[in-house]
Amino acid sequence: MTTLKIRKMPAQLKNGKVQYFLDTDKSILLNEFLGAKLSFSFTGKINCIACDRSIKKTFNQGHCFPCFQSLASCDSCIVKPETCHFHKGTCREPDWGQEHCFQDHTIYLANSSGLKVGITRGINPNTRWIDQGATAGIIVGTVKDRLTAGKVEVSLKKQFADKTNWRKMLSSDPEEVDLVGERKKLLEDLPDLVSKHLEPSASKVQKIKFPILQYPEKVKSHNFDKTPEVSGVLHGIKGQYVILDSGVLNLRKFSGYQVAFDAS
Ligand SMILES: [Zn+2]
């Protein structure tokens, strides 16, 4: 048995296939347990993922209330980048903002539960695509900072979905989408706002294969707050979900929870 503090699962792409680790040290490769019976037992202890204080409940995936209210990474502009307020001098942590929000951001199209548009910090969206359970993605181009990325996304949301239907994503592989064709159409008919800021880059579809033996017939989620003991046979891993024959577990949602993990 291993005691773990749950975090967003580190994942990496190896020859187009996703490898998931259960711990941040990457010592437990979860893929190796496909078909095995796993058990997770919540010990009742929760610690803030930012300051480590002991807490009773979490905010914004693993934070204590003070961190949720004071960290720039927990501000609402992280979810809605078009509301970036750095230029007003009101960034919660200007140094953090300067480092994270004033760098190239990537605009992409991906196929998670269907075609969607999204943005991500940096120039490599693989991690984002894995987290969304996308089976394919293509970079449209880059913009210079987060606020611009947010404005571009808002503009493109008029043509494309920007949300993943997680139940659908966990029920099947999505129908194939012609991402090269969709990208071409998008670039041919760009709104003015987008064409002013977007620098199109090389277009190559990244296919992503998730470790899945079997999709659930009905998606039912486990919740450590209601049922501390969760066990079942590992049928797959997709997005940040562990798919057991007894239900799915959104590990990221329980960031900061301490669990005892066992496999047989
Ligand atoms: Zn905290």
XYZ file of N, CA and C and ligand atoms in Angstrom:
793
model
N 0.840 -1.198 0.000
C 0.000 0.000 0.000
C 0.882 1.259 0.000
N 0.442 2.267 -0.740
C 1.183 3.524 -0.813
C 0.250 4.660 -0.406
N 0.772 5.567 0.407
C -0.032 6.745 0.742
C 0.383 7.903 -0.176
N -0.617 8.518 -0.789
C -0.355 9.557 -1.785
C -1.108 10.823 -1.450
N -0.528 11.950 -1.867
C -1.296 13.191 -1.887
C -1.728 13.374 -3.329
N -3.016 13.417 -3.557
C -3.496 13.501 -4.940
C -3.147 14.856 -5.562
N -2.678 14.769 -6.776
C -2.394 15.947 -7.599
C -2.925 15.634 -8.997
N -2.975 16.687 -9.830
C -3.242 16.455 -11.245
C -2.210 15.426 -11.721
N -2.677 14.387 -12.416
C -1.751 13.328 -12.821
C -0.751 13.836 -13.866
N 0.534 13.670 -13.613
C 1.493 13.995 -14.673
C 1.286 13.015 -15.835
N 1.339 13.518 -17.054
C 1.142 12.653 -18.214
C 2.140 13.038 -19.282
N 2.529 12.070 -20.065
C 3.434 12.379 -21.180
C 3.053 11.533 -22.380
N 3.449 12.050 -23.535
C 3.125 11.375 -24.786
C 4.351 10.593 -25.237
N 4.159 9.285 -25.430
C 5.269 8.469 -25.913
C 4.794 7.744 -27.170
N 5.393 8.042 -28.283
C 4.974 7.493 -29.580
C 3.463 7.648 -29.799
N 2.931 8.808 -29.430
C 1.510 9.084 -29.658
C 0.586 8.478 -28.617
N 1.165 7.755 -27.640
C 0.332 7.155 -26.589
C 0.570 7.877 -25.272
N -0.510 8.025 -24.488
C -0.382 8.757 -23.223
C 0.049 7.821 -22.103
N 1.038 8.272 -21.351
C 1.444 7.570 -20.137
C 1.041 8.445 -18.952
N 0.353 7.836 -18.005
C -0.112 8.570 -16.829
C 0.620 8.090 -15.580
N 0.965 9.048 -14.742
C 1.573 8.707 -13.456
C 0.636 9.132 -12.330
N 0.621 8.322 -11.292
C -0.288 8.601 -10.184
C 0.323 9.608 -9.212
N 1.629 9.754 -9.256
C 2.301 10.624 -8.288
C 3.209 11.605 -9.024
N 3.509 12.717 -8.343
C 4.316 13.753 -9.004
C 5.763 13.309 -9.199
N 6.224 12.324 -8.424
C 7.587 11.808 -8.635
C 7.659 10.889 -9.858
N 6.507 10.600 -10.421
C 6.404 9.710 -11.579
C 6.983 8.319 -11.284
N 6.747 7.830 -10.067
C 7.243 6.487 -9.771
C 6.146 5.438 -9.981
N 4.882 5.864 -10.034
C 3.800 4.893 -10.256
C 3.183 5.136 -11.629
N 3.568 4.279 -12.584
C 3.018 4.384 -13.941
C 1.665 3.669 -13.945
N 0.607 4.466 -14.031
C -0.740 3.904 -13.884
C -1.104 2.960 -15.037
N -0.566 3.216 -16.211
C -0.860 2.346 -17.376
C -0.584 0.865 -17.069
N 0.404 0.632 -16.216
C 0.786 -0.755 -15.924
C -0.300 -1.516 -15.175
N -1.270 -0.784 -14.628
C -2.316 -1.439 -13.835
C -3.606 -1.687 -14.621
N -3.574 -1.434 -15.929
C -4.780 -1.693 -16.736
C -5.220 -3.143 -16.533
N -6.493 -3.330 -16.216
C -7.013 -4.686 -16.003
C -6.866 -5.173 -14.566
N -6.137 -4.414 -13.740
C -5.947 -4.826 -12.339
C -6.990 -4.156 -11.445
N -7.162 -4.732 -10.269
C -8.093 -4.127 -9.327
C -7.364 -3.076 -8.491
N -7.905 -1.869 -8.481
C -7.287 -0.781 -7.723
C -8.180 -0.392 -6.558
N -7.545 0.055 -5.484
C -8.364 0.627 -4.422
C -7.737 1.921 -3.925
N -8.605 2.908 -3.731
C -8.206 4.211 -3.205
C -9.016 4.418 -1.929
N -8.314 4.741 -0.853
C -9.013 4.957 0.398
C -8.643 6.340 0.942
N -9.619 7.234 0.954
C -9.386 8.601 1.443
C -9.217 8.562 2.945
N -8.082 9.105 3.436
C -7.778 9.014 4.869
C -8.499 10.081 5.688
N -9.114 11.054 5.006
C -9.780 12.146 5.730
C -8.899 13.382 5.827
N -7.617 13.231 5.446
C -6.699 14.385 5.506
C -6.667 15.103 4.166
N -6.731 16.438 4.242
C -6.600 17.257 3.033
C -5.613 18.377 3.341
N -4.680 18.614 2.446
C -3.742 19.724 2.594
C -3.775 20.597 1.350
N -3.717 21.911 1.557
C -3.700 22.851 0.436
C -2.501 22.543 -0.467
N -2.732 22.496 -1.780
C -1.638 22.161 -2.692
C -0.646 23.323 -2.854
N -1.009 24.510 -2.369
C -0.083 25.638 -2.487
C 0.698 25.873 -1.192
N -0.004 25.895 -0.036
C 0.684 26.251 1.214
C 0.746 25.084 2.196
N 0.126 23.964 1.849
C 0.186 22.728 2.640
C -0.588 22.763 3.961
N -1.310 23.844 4.252
C -2.051 23.850 5.514
C -3.146 22.777 5.479
N -3.459 22.264 6.656
C -4.485 21.239 6.768
C -5.864 21.893 6.643
N -6.705 21.346 5.791
C -8.022 21.964 5.551
C -9.136 20.919 5.545
N -10.359 21.412 5.633
C -11.525 20.516 5.646
C -12.121 20.369 4.258
N -12.011 21.447 3.447
C -12.523 21.362 2.087
C -11.654 22.207 1.164
N -11.717 21.909 -0.129
C -10.830 22.609 -1.056
C -11.608 23.567 -1.961
N -10.869 24.541 -2.471
C -11.398 25.500 -3.444
C -10.502 25.439 -4.681
N -11.116 25.573 -5.836
C -10.349 25.582 -7.083
C -9.327 24.439 -7.157
N -9.808 23.228 -7.015
C -8.995 22.028 -7.176
C -7.753 21.990 -6.287
N -8.006 22.000 -4.983
C -6.909 21.710 -4.062
C -6.406 22.854 -3.196
N -7.028 24.039 -3.288
C -6.520 25.173 -2.520
C -7.330 25.418 -1.248
N -6.629 26.011 -0.244
C -7.340 26.492 0.938
C -8.024 27.805 0.548
N -8.925 28.291 1.376
C -9.659 29.498 1.003
C -8.747 30.730 0.872
N -7.805 30.948 1.836
C -6.903 32.111 1.676
C -6.085 32.059 0.375
N -5.563 30.886 -0.001
C -4.801 30.790 -1.257
C -5.728 31.031 -2.448
N -6.924 30.476 -2.382
C -7.906 30.653 -3.459
C -8.180 32.141 -3.675
N -8.172 32.907 -2.566
C -8.478 34.340 -2.675
C -7.284 35.212 -3.001
N -6.069 34.692 -2.781
C -4.913 35.581 -2.940
C -3.985 35.227 -4.103
N -3.989 33.973 -4.557
C -3.056 33.612 -5.630
C -3.568 34.078 -6.995
N -2.662 34.610 -7.798
C -3.034 35.021 -9.148
C -3.493 33.807 -9.961
N -2.891 32.657 -9.686
C -3.243 31.451 -10.456
C -4.660 30.968 -10.146
N -5.271 31.504 -9.062
C -6.654 31.133 -8.717
C -7.637 32.231 -9.103
N -7.166 33.300 -9.730
C -8.050 34.414 -10.090
C -8.955 33.998 -11.258
N -10.084 34.656 -11.368
C -11.049 34.274 -12.405
C -10.524 34.550 -13.823
N -9.522 35.430 -13.938
C -8.962 35.731 -15.271
C -8.157 34.562 -15.819
N -7.851 33.582 -14.975
C -7.146 32.397 -15.485
C -8.131 31.538 -16.288
N -9.374 31.471 -15.814
C -10.397 30.738 -16.559
C -10.950 31.592 -17.705
N -11.014 32.903 -17.472
C -11.508 33.821 -18.506
C -10.408 34.806 -18.865
N -9.468 34.383 -19.693
C -8.283 35.214 -19.955
C -8.615 36.563 -20.583
N -9.793 36.663 -21.223
C -10.169 37.952 -21.825
C -10.414 39.018 -20.750
N -10.484 38.578 -19.473
C -10.682 39.546 -18.388
C -9.374 39.884 -17.665
N -8.238 39.518 -18.255
C -6.924 39.852 -17.676
C -6.917 41.339 -17.315
N -6.544 41.653 -16.072
C -6.609 43.045 -15.608
C -5.240 43.559 -15.189
N -4.203 42.914 -15.710
C -2.835 43.326 -15.375
C -2.616 44.813 -15.683
N -3.105 45.233 -16.866
C -2.886 46.620 -17.319
C -3.554 47.654 -16.406
N -4.472 47.186 -15.562
C -5.107 48.128 -14.622
C -4.318 48.228 -13.330
N -3.250 47.431 -13.246
C -2.431 47.449 -12.029
C -3.039 46.667 -10.890
N -3.998 45.774 -11.214
C -4.696 45.053 -10.142
C -4.370 43.564 -10.109
N -3.310 43.163 -10.807
C -2.947 41.735 -10.776
C -2.609 41.350 -9.333
N -3.124 40.205 -8.888
C -2.887 39.779 -7.507
C -1.401 39.581 -7.214
N -0.684 39.073 -8.199
C 0.762 38.852 -8.040
C 1.429 39.259 -9.355
N 1.783 40.544 -9.450
C 2.304 41.049 -10.733
C 3.527 40.279 -11.248
N 4.394 39.815 -10.362
C 5.574 39.074 -10.830
C 5.154 37.766 -11.488
N 4.195 37.114 -10.860
C 3.673 35.853 -11.415
C 3.011 36.130 -12.770
N 2.205 37.197 -12.794
C 1.506 37.562 -14.021
C 2.478 37.875 -15.148
N 3.514 38.657 -14.798
C 4.518 39.018 -15.802
C 5.153 37.761 -16.404
N 5.439 36.806 -15.551
C 6.122 35.594 -16.014
C 5.195 34.662 -16.801
N 3.942 34.519 -16.333
C 3.060 33.513 -16.932
C 2.162 34.037 -18.047
N 1.759 35.298 -17.946
C 0.740 35.780 -18.882
C 1.317 36.598 -20.031
N 2.579 37.010 -19.903
C 3.200 37.771 -20.988
C 4.211 36.904 -21.714
N 3.705 35.875 -22.309
C 4.520 34.997 -23.148
C 3.606 34.452 -24.243
N 4.197 33.806 -25.224
C 3.386 33.276 -26.320
C 2.307 32.332 -25.799
N 1.112 32.481 -26.334
C 0.020 31.557 -26.059
C -0.406 30.927 -27.385
N -0.794 29.678 -27.320
C -1.153 28.938 -28.527
C -2.664 28.839 -28.677
N -3.144 29.100 -29.875
C -4.556 28.884 -30.202
C -4.609 27.553 -30.945
N -5.528 26.682 -30.552
C -5.571 25.367 -31.185
C -7.000 24.921 -31.460
N -7.101 23.919 -32.318
C -8.354 23.181 -32.496
C -8.079 21.768 -32.011
N -9.035 21.169 -31.330
C -8.848 19.800 -30.854
C -10.168 19.054 -30.953
N -10.061 17.739 -30.897
C -11.249 16.891 -30.927
C -11.323 16.104 -29.620
N -12.140 16.607 -28.681
C -12.283 15.905 -27.396
C -13.614 15.161 -27.408
N -14.704 15.888 -27.102
C -16.025 15.262 -27.296
C -16.594 15.730 -28.626
N -15.773 16.333 -29.446
C -16.134 16.941 -30.718
C -15.141 18.062 -30.971
N -15.329 18.774 -32.086
C -14.395 19.849 -32.424
C -14.515 20.995 -31.430
N -13.381 21.475 -30.948
C -13.393 22.625 -30.044
C -12.206 23.525 -30.308
N -12.329 24.781 -29.881
C -11.213 25.719 -29.948
C -10.705 25.922 -28.531
N -9.425 26.224 -28.395
C -8.897 26.496 -27.064
C -7.611 27.279 -27.145
N -7.167 27.741 -25.981
C -5.878 28.433 -25.908
C -5.078 27.802 -24.786
N -3.786 27.896 -24.890
C -2.965 27.425 -23.789
C -1.675 28.220 -23.751
N -1.119 28.335 -22.552
C 0.130 29.062 -22.374
C 1.263 28.256 -23.005
N 2.181 28.972 -23.642
C 3.336 28.286 -24.211
C 3.060 27.806 -25.619
N 4.004 27.047 -26.149
C 3.890 26.656 -27.554
C 3.680 25.155 -27.733
N 3.522 24.438 -26.625
C 3.289 22.997 -26.752
C 1.980 22.600 -26.073
N 0.919 22.412 -26.836
C -0.385 22.133 -26.223
C -0.619 20.671 -25.855
N 0.369 19.802 -25.997
C 0.123 18.371 -25.742
C -0.501 18.091 -24.374
N 0.053 18.726 -23.334
C -0.466 18.471 -21.985
C -1.923 18.895 -21.884
N -2.252 20.038 -22.472
C -3.629 20.514 -22.442
C -4.545 19.532 -23.164
N -4.106 19.071 -24.323
C -4.930 18.123 -25.086
C -5.154 16.828 -24.303
N -4.096 16.358 -23.650
C -4.236 15.136 -22.838
C -5.251 15.377 -21.717
N -5.125 16.522 -21.015
C -6.040 16.832 -19.904
C -7.490 16.914 -20.355
N -7.698 17.313 -21.598
C -9.066 17.429 -22.110
C -9.570 16.130 -22.728
N -8.717 15.133 -22.769
C -9.124 13.866 -23.383
C -9.282 13.984 -24.889
N -8.516 14.874 -25.512
C -8.618 15.053 -26.972
C -7.845 13.948 -27.690
N -8.469 13.371 -28.704
C -7.796 12.300 -29.452
C -6.969 12.857 -30.609
N -7.134 14.149 -30.896
C -6.319 14.806 -31.914
C -6.361 16.302 -31.684
N -5.284 16.967 -32.092
C -5.241 18.417 -31.964
C -4.360 19.007 -33.048
N -4.598 20.282 -33.346
C -3.760 20.972 -34.325
C -3.573 22.420 -33.858
N -2.358 22.913 -33.978
C -2.079 24.299 -33.608
C -2.558 25.202 -34.739
N -3.271 26.265 -34.382
C -3.668 27.247 -35.400
C -2.578 28.308 -35.504
N -2.113 28.791 -34.354
C -1.058 29.781 -34.359
C -0.816 30.317 -32.963
N 0.005 31.353 -32.875
C 0.319 31.904 -31.560
C -0.013 33.393 -31.502
N -0.247 33.860 -30.277
C -0.391 35.297 -30.017
C 0.574 35.647 -28.889
N 0.785 36.943 -28.684
C 1.874 37.392 -27.811
C 1.610 37.311 -26.310
N 0.367 37.363 -25.894
C 0.111 37.338 -24.450
C -1.275 36.771 -24.157
N -1.548 36.613 -22.878
C -2.766 35.933 -22.445
C -4.042 36.731 -22.744
N -3.994 38.027 -22.525
C -5.183 38.844 -22.784
C -5.589 38.738 -24.257
N -4.616 38.832 -25.155
C -4.916 38.708 -26.578
C -5.464 37.317 -26.889
N -4.864 36.305 -26.274
C -5.340 34.933 -26.491
C -6.808 34.820 -26.080
N -7.151 35.455 -24.968
C -8.526 35.426 -24.488
C -9.477 36.098 -25.466
N -9.061 37.246 -25.995
C -9.920 37.970 -26.953
C -10.108 37.155 -28.227
N -9.024 36.533 -28.686
C -9.094 35.702 -29.888
C -10.044 34.528 -29.645
N -9.931 33.928 -28.467
C -10.789 32.784 -28.157
C -12.266 33.191 -28.135
N -12.546 34.318 -27.511
C -13.933 34.794 -27.449
C -14.480 34.963 -28.872
N -13.663 35.516 -29.731
C -14.083 35.728 -31.108
C -14.319 34.398 -31.831
N -13.455 33.421 -31.590
C -13.591 32.124 -32.281
C -14.702 31.251 -31.694
N -15.088 31.549 -30.445
C -16.172 30.791 -29.801
C -17.479 30.947 -30.552
N -17.565 32.013 -31.365
C -18.792 32.195 -32.150
C -18.919 31.107 -33.208
N -17.789 30.562 -33.640
C -17.825 29.506 -34.674
C -17.608 28.108 -34.116
N -16.910 28.020 -32.992
C -16.525 26.705 -32.474
C -16.933 26.548 -31.014
N -17.183 25.316 -30.623
C -17.416 25.044 -29.207
C -16.106 25.270 -28.460
N -16.174 25.581 -27.174
C -14.932 25.721 -26.409
C -14.950 24.828 -25.164
N -16.012 24.060 -25.010
C -16.112 23.185 -23.840
C -16.060 21.720 -24.273
N -15.586 20.902 -23.349
C -15.627 19.463 -23.572
C -16.801 18.899 -22.780
N -17.602 18.089 -23.437
C -18.655 17.360 -22.726
C -17.980 16.128 -22.118
N -17.677 16.184 -20.807
C -16.830 15.132 -20.237
C -17.510 13.761 -20.206
N -18.830 13.764 -20.087
C -19.519 12.465 -20.112
C -19.355 11.802 -21.466
N -19.493 12.628 -22.502
C -19.338 12.107 -23.866
C -17.881 11.676 -24.095
N -16.955 12.499 -23.601
C -15.535 12.195 -23.759
C -15.183 10.867 -23.102
N -15.892 10.549 -21.981
C -15.597 9.315 -21.252
C -16.408 8.122 -21.745
N -17.271 8.347 -22.743
C -18.141 7.263 -23.216
C -17.646 6.610 -24.493
N -16.843 7.337 -25.267
C -16.420 6.789 -26.559
C -15.315 7.656 -27.151
N -14.707 7.148 -28.217
C -13.811 7.981 -29.007
C -14.704 8.892 -29.836
N -14.322 10.171 -30.001
C -15.177 11.047 -30.812
C -15.084 10.673 -32.289
N -16.096 11.094 -33.041
C -16.018 10.900 -34.494
C -14.845 11.702 -35.022
N -14.209 11.173 -36.032
C -13.045 11.878 -36.597
C -13.444 13.231 -37.153
N -12.559 14.208 -36.974
C -12.792 15.547 -37.511
C -11.608 15.866 -38.419
N -11.888 16.517 -39.548
C -10.821 16.925 -40.459
C -10.194 18.214 -39.918
N -9.237 18.052 -39.005
C -8.661 19.228 -38.339
C -7.886 20.113 -39.307
N -7.213 19.498 -40.277
C -6.463 20.299 -41.268
C -7.437 21.170 -42.058
N -8.551 20.565 -42.485
C -9.568 21.294 -43.244
C -10.230 22.390 -42.407
N -10.535 22.067 -41.138
C -11.173 23.058 -40.252
C -10.229 24.227 -39.992
N -8.958 23.912 -39.828
C -7.963 24.965 -39.595
C -7.851 25.870 -40.816
N -7.865 25.241 -41.995
C -7.743 26.004 -43.243
C -8.944 26.955 -43.391
N -10.137 26.406 -43.148
C -11.355 27.230 -43.230
C -11.270 28.405 -42.260
N -10.833 28.096 -41.051
C -10.736 29.130 -40.015
C -9.790 30.251 -40.458
N -8.641 29.859 -41.000
C -7.637 30.862 -41.381
C -8.080 31.679 -42.593
N -8.906 31.074 -43.454
C -9.378 31.787 -44.644
C -10.394 32.868 -44.293
N -11.076 32.631 -43.193
C -12.198 33.501 -42.871
C -12.047 34.078 -41.471
N -10.877 34.643 -41.203
C -10.590 35.121 -39.853
C -11.293 36.435 -39.540
N -11.872 36.526 -38.353
C -12.366 37.835 -37.914
C -11.174 38.812 -37.850
N -11.430 40.099 -38.087
C -10.356 41.103 -38.102
C -9.502 41.066 -36.844
N -10.189 40.973 -35.725
C -9.477 40.987 -34.453
C -8.443 39.863 -34.401
N -8.839 38.710 -34.925
C -7.947 37.556 -34.852
C -6.788 37.725 -35.831
N -7.110 38.139 -37.054
C -6.046 38.219 -38.067
C -4.982 39.247 -37.681
N -5.368 40.238 -36.896
C -4.417 41.268 -36.475
C -3.358 40.692 -35.521
N -3.752 39.691 -34.733
C -2.852 39.210 -33.676
C -2.263 37.823 -33.901
N -2.961 37.034 -34.702
C -2.570 35.624 -34.798
C -1.435 35.419 -35.796
N -0.413 34.723 -35.333
C 0.646 34.317 -36.258
C 0.480 32.843 -36.533
N -0.039 32.483 -37.708
C -0.241 31.068 -37.998
C 1.101 30.332 -37.995
N 1.068 29.087 -37.532
C 2.312 28.314 -37.515
C 2.101 27.005 -38.268
N 3.142 26.218 -38.344
C 3.085 24.955 -39.094
C 1.894 24.111 -38.637
N 1.261 23.438 -39.561
C 0.064 22.683 -39.203
C 0.286 21.194 -39.374
N 0.289 20.513 -38.268
C 0.429 19.068 -38.308
C -0.493 18.520 -37.222
N -1.274 17.529 -37.577
C -2.196 16.972 -36.594
C -1.433 16.072 -35.626
N -1.640 16.309 -34.328
C -1.092 15.403 -33.317
C -2.197 14.442 -32.901
N -1.986 13.162 -33.174
C -2.967 12.170 -32.726
C -2.570 11.713 -31.329
N -3.558 11.451 -30.505
C -3.299 11.053 -29.118
C -4.105 9.800 -28.793
N -3.389 8.783 -28.350
C -4.067 7.531 -28.018
C -4.039 7.339 -26.502
N -5.230 7.143 -25.916
C -5.334 6.974 -24.469
C -5.335 5.496 -24.097
N -4.805 5.184 -22.906
C -4.825 3.783 -22.471
C -6.238 3.387 -22.032
N -6.975 2.734 -22.909
C -8.351 2.357 -22.583
C -8.624 0.938 -23.053
N -9.051 0.101 -22.123
C -9.446 -1.263 -22.482
C -10.908 -1.249 -22.897
N -11.679 -0.441 -22.194
C -13.124 -0.467 -22.361
C -13.740 0.818 -21.823
N -14.683 1.405 -22.588
C -15.408 2.583 -22.095
C -16.580 2.128 -21.239
N -16.953 2.948 -20.236
C -18.118 2.567 -19.422
C -19.422 2.705 -20.223
N -20.396 1.850 -19.940
C -21.691 1.988 -20.614
C -22.436 3.188 -20.062
N -22.287 3.369 -18.752
C -22.929 4.506 -18.117
C -21.863 5.192 -17.275
N -21.734 6.512 -17.428
C -20.691 7.223 -16.692
C -21.219 7.654 -15.323
N -20.637 7.047 -14.300
C -21.048 7.368 -12.932
C -19.776 7.815 -12.220
N -19.829 8.929 -11.456
C -18.576 9.378 -10.831
C -18.482 9.048 -9.368
N -17.279 8.714 -8.970
C -16.973 8.498 -7.562
C -16.682 9.841 -6.905
N -16.962 9.913 -5.607
C -16.729 11.145 -4.858
C -16.233 10.774 -3.460
N -14.961 11.101 -3.183
C -14.371 10.737 -1.891
C -15.108 11.371 -0.714
N -15.744 12.526 -0.939
C -16.456 13.182 0.163
C -17.670 12.357 0.595
N -18.246 11.631 -0.356
C -19.426 10.815 -0.020
C -19.037 9.377 0.270
N -18.080 8.853 -0.496
C -17.641 7.472 -0.331
C -16.119 7.428 -0.299
N -15.545 7.362 0.927
C -14.079 7.425 1.028
C -13.359 6.219 0.412
N -14.053 5.080 0.334
C -13.412 3.882 -0.222
C -13.876 3.707 -1.664
N -12.917 3.740 -2.588
C -13.252 3.566 -4.001
C -12.398 2.434 -4.547
N -13.059 1.451 -5.151
C -12.260 0.385 -5.753
C -12.923 -0.125 -7.021
N -12.141 -0.787 -7.845
C -12.673 -1.330 -9.086
C -11.543 -1.707 -10.020
N -11.905 -2.399 -11.088
C -10.912 -2.826 -12.073
C -10.639 -1.651 -13.018
N -9.350 -1.399 -13.246
C -8.964 -0.261 -14.099
C -9.234 -0.585 -15.570
N -10.218 0.114 -16.146
C -10.553 -0.074 -17.555
C -9.892 0.956 -18.463
N -9.428 2.053 -17.888
C -8.778 3.043 -18.742
C -8.463 4.328 -18.002
N -7.749 5.215 -18.709
C -7.422 6.536 -18.170
C -7.568 7.511 -19.334
N -8.309 8.600 -19.101
C -8.508 9.583 -20.164
C -8.748 10.950 -19.547
N -8.161 11.987 -20.137
C -8.244 13.298 -19.515
C -7.554 13.209 -18.170
N -8.239 13.633 -17.109
C -7.710 13.425 -15.757
C -8.603 12.420 -15.005
N -9.241 11.558 -15.747
C -10.155 10.571 -15.166
C -9.556 9.169 -15.154
N -9.719 8.510 -14.016
C -9.390 7.097 -13.908
C -10.713 6.354 -14.105
N -10.767 5.494 -15.125
C -12.013 4.787 -15.446
C -11.958 3.391 -14.827
N -12.778 3.186 -13.795
C -12.872 1.882 -13.140
C -14.169 1.217 -13.566
N -14.261 -0.100 -13.406
C -15.517 -0.765 -13.770
C -16.656 -0.340 -12.844
N -16.306 0.289 -11.705
C -17.333 0.712 -10.746
C -17.727 2.185 -10.908
N -17.033 2.911 -11.794
C -17.313 4.336 -11.974
C -16.029 5.085 -12.319
N -16.165 6.379 -12.609
C -14.973 7.153 -12.966
C -14.562 8.053 -11.804
N -13.272 8.306 -11.722
C -12.723 9.110 -10.644
C -11.965 10.271 -11.273
N -12.454 11.503 -11.035
C -11.778 12.696 -11.544
C -10.708 13.077 -10.528
N -9.505 12.570 -10.728
C -8.466 12.740 -9.706
C -8.142 14.210 -9.461
N -8.123 15.008 -10.515
C -7.748 16.410 -10.369
C -8.669 17.155 -9.399
N -9.944 16.772 -9.444
C -10.935 17.399 -8.575
C -10.605 17.190 -7.097
N -9.898 16.094 -6.809
C -9.574 15.771 -5.420
C -8.121 16.082 -5.070
N -7.534 17.013 -5.803
C -6.168 17.463 -5.492
C -6.080 17.883 -4.032
N -5.022 17.450 -3.362
C -4.829 17.805 -1.956
C -5.310 16.731 -0.997
N -6.130 15.800 -1.495
C -6.635 14.722 -0.642
C -5.524 13.682 -0.438
N -5.463 13.155 0.774
C -4.523 12.074 1.021
C -5.251 10.742 0.873
N -4.706 9.843 0.061
C -5.347 8.534 -0.105
C -4.333 7.422 0.037
N -4.815 6.285 0.501
C -4.005 5.065 0.494
C -4.353 4.341 -0.794
N -3.339 3.986 -1.569
C -3.542 3.359 -2.867
C -3.009 1.938 -2.829
N -3.785 1.049 -3.409
C -3.346 -0.341 -3.469
C -3.812 -0.959 -4.782
N -3.071 -1.938 -5.266
C -3.459 -2.635 -6.501
C -3.286 -4.117 -6.301
N -4.175 -4.912 -6.923
C -4.018 -6.354 -6.809
C -4.385 -7.026 -8.120
Zn -3.157 27.421 0.983
